[in-house]
Short mmCIF file of C-alpha atoms and ligand atoms in Angstrom, two decimals:
data_model
loop_
_atom_site.label_atom_id
_atom_site.label_comp_id
_atom_site.label_asym_id
_atom_site.label_seq_id
_atom_site.Cartn_x
_atom_site.Cartn_y
_atom_site.Cartn_z
CA MET A 1 17.41 35.48 19.69
CA LYS A 2 19.98 32.59 21.12
CA PRO A 3 21.32 29.99 19.93
CA LEU A 4 18.80 27.39 18.46
CA PHE A 5 19.02 24.03 16.37
CA ILE A 6 15.93 23.67 14.34
CA THR A 7 14.82 20.72 12.34
CA PHE A 8 11.91 20.01 9.28
CA GLU A 9 10.55 17.17 8.77
CA GLY A 10 8.18 14.91 6.77
CA PRO A 11 7.22 13.22 3.41
CA GLU A 12 8.29 13.71 -0.10
CA GLY A 13 7.11 17.18 -1.67
CA ALA A 14 5.87 18.97 1.93
CA GLY A 15 7.08 22.23 0.86
CA LYS A 16 10.06 21.91 3.32
CA SER A 17 12.93 23.24 2.10
CA THR A 18 11.32 26.80 0.33
CA CYS A 19 9.69 27.32 3.53
CA ILE A 20 13.40 27.12 5.21
CA LEU A 21 14.47 29.56 2.78
CA SER A 22 12.17 31.99 3.06
CA VAL A 23 12.01 32.02 7.10
CA ALA A 24 16.14 32.08 6.78
CA ALA A 25 15.50 35.44 5.23
CA ARG A 26 12.76 37.09 7.24
CA LEU A 27 14.99 35.87 10.56
CA GLY A 28 17.25 38.71 10.19
CA VAL A 29 20.30 37.20 12.42
CA PRO A 30 22.65 34.81 11.48
CA VAL A 31 21.15 31.39 9.93
CA LEU A 32 22.71 28.13 8.64
CA VAL A 33 20.40 26.55 6.42
CA THR A 34 21.59 23.33 5.95
CA ARG A 35 20.70 19.34 5.37
CA GLU A 36 20.40 16.07 5.50
CA PRO A 37 22.08 14.28 3.78
CA GLY A 38 24.60 16.86 2.22
CA ALA A 39 25.87 18.92 4.19
CA GLY A 40 29.82 19.93 2.78
CA GLU A 41 31.54 18.06 0.54
CA PHE A 42 31.19 14.61 2.36
CA GLY A 43 27.68 15.10 2.90
CA ARG A 44 27.21 15.65 -1.13
CA LYS A 45 29.69 12.60 -1.83
CA VAL A 46 27.17 10.19 0.53
CA ARG A 47 24.66 11.70 -0.81
CA THR A 48 24.40 11.16 -4.44
CA LEU A 49 25.75 7.44 -2.93
CA LEU A 50 22.70 7.33 -0.99
CA LEU A 51 19.45 8.55 -3.24
CA GLU A 52 21.27 7.96 -7.14
CA GLU A 53 23.13 4.51 -6.95
CA GLY A 54 20.70 1.56 -7.59
CA GLU A 55 21.17 -0.84 -4.88
CA LEU A 56 21.36 -0.45 -1.21
CA CYS A 57 20.47 -3.10 1.65
CA PRO A 58 18.55 -1.26 4.49
CA GLU A 59 21.63 -1.46 6.47
CA THR A 60 23.80 -0.21 4.14
CA GLU A 61 21.31 2.87 3.56
CA LEU A 62 21.06 3.48 7.39
CA MET A 63 24.65 3.84 8.31
CA LEU A 64 25.29 6.06 5.24
CA PHE A 65 22.68 8.65 6.86
CA LEU A 66 24.34 7.68 10.23
CA ALA A 67 27.67 8.82 9.27
CA ASP A 68 26.72 12.01 7.05
CA ARG A 69 24.96 12.73 10.49
CA ALA A 70 27.64 12.20 12.50
CA ASN A 71 30.07 14.03 9.85
CA HIS A 72 26.98 16.95 10.10
CA VAL A 73 26.81 17.47 13.51
CA GLN A 74 30.51 17.31 14.60
CA ASN A 75 31.51 19.13 12.26
CA ILE A 76 29.23 21.44 11.13
CA ILE A 77 26.23 22.03 12.94
CA ARG A 78 27.99 21.97 16.78
CA PRO A 79 30.57 24.79 15.17
CA LYS A 80 28.02 26.96 14.35
CA LEU A 81 25.66 26.32 18.07
CA ALA A 82 28.70 27.89 19.31
CA ALA A 83 29.05 30.46 17.46
CA GLY A 84 25.49 31.23 18.30
CA GLU A 85 23.53 30.79 15.42
CA ILE A 86 20.37 29.78 14.19
CA VAL A 87 20.15 26.31 12.65
CA LEU A 88 17.45 24.65 10.34
CA CYS A 89 18.22 21.67 9.17
CA ASP A 90 15.86 20.01 6.23
CA ARG A 91 15.99 16.60 7.56
CA HIS A 92 17.95 14.91 10.77
CA ALA A 93 16.86 12.12 12.95
CA ASP A 94 13.54 11.85 12.51
CA SER A 95 13.78 10.96 9.28
CA THR A 96 16.28 7.82 9.81
CA LEU A 97 13.03 6.50 12.90
CA VAL A 98 10.99 6.80 10.13
CA TYR A 99 12.23 6.15 6.95
CA GLN A 100 14.52 3.29 7.81
CA GLY A 101 12.33 2.07 11.12
CA TYR A 102 8.71 2.39 9.96
CA GLY A 103 9.61 2.45 6.49
CA ARG A 104 12.53 -0.10 5.38
CA GLY A 105 11.38 -2.12 9.47
CA LEU A 106 14.68 -1.97 10.67
CA ASP A 107 14.46 -1.93 14.66
CA LYS A 108 13.56 1.41 16.10
CA GLU A 109 15.27 0.95 19.63
CA PHE A 110 18.24 -0.04 17.65
CA LEU A 111 18.16 3.38 15.64
CA ARG A 112 16.69 5.53 18.73
CA SER A 113 20.73 4.50 20.55
CA ALA A 114 22.73 4.33 16.69
CA ASN A 115 21.13 8.42 16.01
CA ARG A 116 22.37 8.70 19.98
CA PHE A 117 25.37 7.66 18.83
CA ALA A 118 25.62 9.68 15.67
CA THR A 119 24.41 12.82 17.23
CA GLN A 120 26.31 12.95 20.28
CA GLY A 121 23.20 13.43 22.16
CA LEU A 122 22.49 16.68 20.05
CA VAL A 123 18.40 17.01 19.86
CA PRO A 124 16.96 19.80 18.56
CA ASP A 125 15.27 22.21 20.61
CA ILE A 126 12.43 22.40 17.75
CA THR A 127 11.40 20.00 14.50
CA PHE A 128 8.73 20.99 12.49
CA LEU A 129 6.65 18.22 10.74
CA PHE A 130 5.21 19.21 7.84
CA ASP A 131 2.51 17.09 7.11
CA ILE A 132 0.45 15.84 3.71
CA ASP A 133 -1.03 12.53 2.11
CA PRO A 134 2.00 11.14 0.15
CA GLU A 135 -0.05 11.12 -3.02
CA ILE A 136 0.25 14.91 -2.90
CA GLY A 137 3.57 15.29 -2.19
CA LEU A 138 4.89 12.81 -4.90
CA ARG A 139 3.23 14.46 -7.12
CA ARG A 140 4.28 17.64 -6.85
CA VAL A 141 8.14 15.79 -6.13
CA ALA A 142 7.39 14.28 -9.83
CA ALA A 143 6.09 16.90 -11.34
CA ARG A 144 9.38 19.42 -9.72
CA SER A 145 12.54 17.74 -10.41
CA GLY A 146 11.98 14.18 -11.30
CA ALA A 147 12.05 11.28 -7.71
CA ASN A 148 14.91 9.98 -6.40
CA ARG A 149 15.58 6.78 -5.22
CA LEU A 150 13.38 6.93 -1.91
CA ASP A 151 11.42 8.74 -3.88
CA ARG A 152 10.74 6.12 -5.89
CA GLU A 153 9.58 3.29 -3.14
CA PRO A 154 5.66 2.34 -3.48
CA LEU A 155 3.37 4.71 -2.13
CA GLU A 156 2.41 2.38 1.00
CA PHE A 157 6.03 2.87 2.10
CA HIS A 158 5.53 6.80 2.04
CA GLN A 159 1.98 5.97 3.78
CA ARG A 160 3.92 3.85 6.57
CA VAL A 161 6.33 7.12 6.76
CA ARG A 162 3.70 9.47 7.44
CA GLN A 163 2.04 7.56 10.03
CA GLY A 164 5.45 6.74 11.75
CA PHE A 165 6.45 10.99 11.41
CA LEU A 166 2.48 11.37 13.35
CA GLU A 167 3.18 8.93 16.27
CA ILE A 168 7.26 10.06 16.91
CA ALA A 169 5.35 13.25 17.57
CA ARG A 170 2.75 12.65 19.31
CA LEU A 171 5.48 10.93 21.56
CA GLU A 172 7.27 14.33 21.91
CA PRO A 173 4.52 16.81 21.80
CA GLU A 174 7.23 19.52 22.88
CA ARG A 175 9.44 19.49 20.65
CA PHE A 176 7.23 18.85 17.58
CA VAL A 177 5.29 21.54 15.87
CA VAL A 178 3.04 19.82 13.67
CA LEU A 179 1.89 21.45 10.83
CA ASP A 180 -0.56 20.77 7.32
CA ALA A 181 1.86 21.33 4.36
CA THR A 182 -1.47 21.53 2.04
CA GLN A 183 -0.99 25.27 3.39
CA SER A 184 0.07 28.10 0.96
CA PRO A 185 4.04 28.98 0.74
CA VAL A 186 3.29 32.15 3.07
CA GLU A 187 0.92 30.12 6.02
CA LEU A 188 3.47 28.28 6.43
CA SER A 189 6.14 30.68 6.56
CA ASP A 190 4.08 32.98 9.24
CA GLN A 191 3.23 29.90 11.21
CA VAL A 192 7.34 28.31 11.73
CA PHE A 193 8.52 31.94 11.48
CA ASP A 194 5.93 33.12 14.68
CA THR A 195 6.61 29.82 16.20
CA ILE A 196 10.93 30.99 15.97
CA GLN A 197 10.40 34.39 17.16
CA GLN A 198 8.55 32.99 20.35
CA PHE A 199 10.67 29.95 21.70
CA GLY A 200 14.00 32.25 20.75
CA LYS A 201 12.81 35.16 23.13
P1 LIG B 301 15.36 14.61 0.22
O1 LIG B 301 16.45 15.83 0.75
O2 LIG B 301 15.34 15.61 -1.51
O3 LIG B 301 14.38 14.95 0.96
O4 LIG B 301 15.86 13.46 0.23
C1 LIG B 301 16.47 12.89 0.96
C2 LIG B 301 15.94 11.30 1.06
O5 LIG B 301 16.47 10.56 1.93
C3 LIG B 301 14.31 11.34 1.50
O6 LIG B 301 13.90 11.10 0.73
C4 LIG B 301 14.24 10.66 3.02
C5 LIG B 301 15.14 10.09 3.10
N1 LIG B 301 16.41 9.98 4.07
C6 LIG B 301 15.83 8.99 4.75
O7 LIG B 301 15.61 7.72 4.40
N2 LIG B 301 16.43 8.53 6.41
C7 LIG B 301 17.47 9.63 6.88
O8 LIG B 301 18.23 9.64 7.43
C8 LIG B 301 17.01 11.02 6.02
C9 LIG B 301 17.91 12.06 6.51
C10 LIG B 301 16.80 10.89 4.67
#
């Protein structure tokens, strides 16, 4: 299978992380499972700042996500792709466009260009959008692990996020695969696995 950069996006509690682990175990080739924010030592520190600290203004929040992404792409993702591996990444640039753009109201064209800067132009080969009603997703998060700083935003914020993801998926149908995340974990894993197998031939 050729090296692929595959991202998983969607509102909170959509089941991305569980699916990534199950698909990684099934692929049978070298796979890097990673996430944003939070990969590597630098990423872990930035994740703590982003998700556990009290108040952050939207601009500070944005720059921390971008700092994490730039470091992640240059020091972790690109070397793995160059070594021929498949990279499965839980959230990436689309989360910035959607959470900071549709959610926080920052300028979307600026965010697109900031993402290009942070990724040095790296774009995923496939992006799976796990679509879910935020009321269902947030209930799952609360039951599982308790909410982080962004989970605690009001429901309207999460509804804008969901609509934002659906809108950007419509703009790039060749990259996005939209999945109904209310399906069972097995059904989701099968769909993701089959799509990757097809794409990687
Ligand atoms: P998660 O890894 O548990 O999904 O938490 C990450 C949170 O950070 C989630 O609420 C989405 C949010 N986020 C952004 O707001 N912008 C970003 O660029 C990224 C990667 C995540």
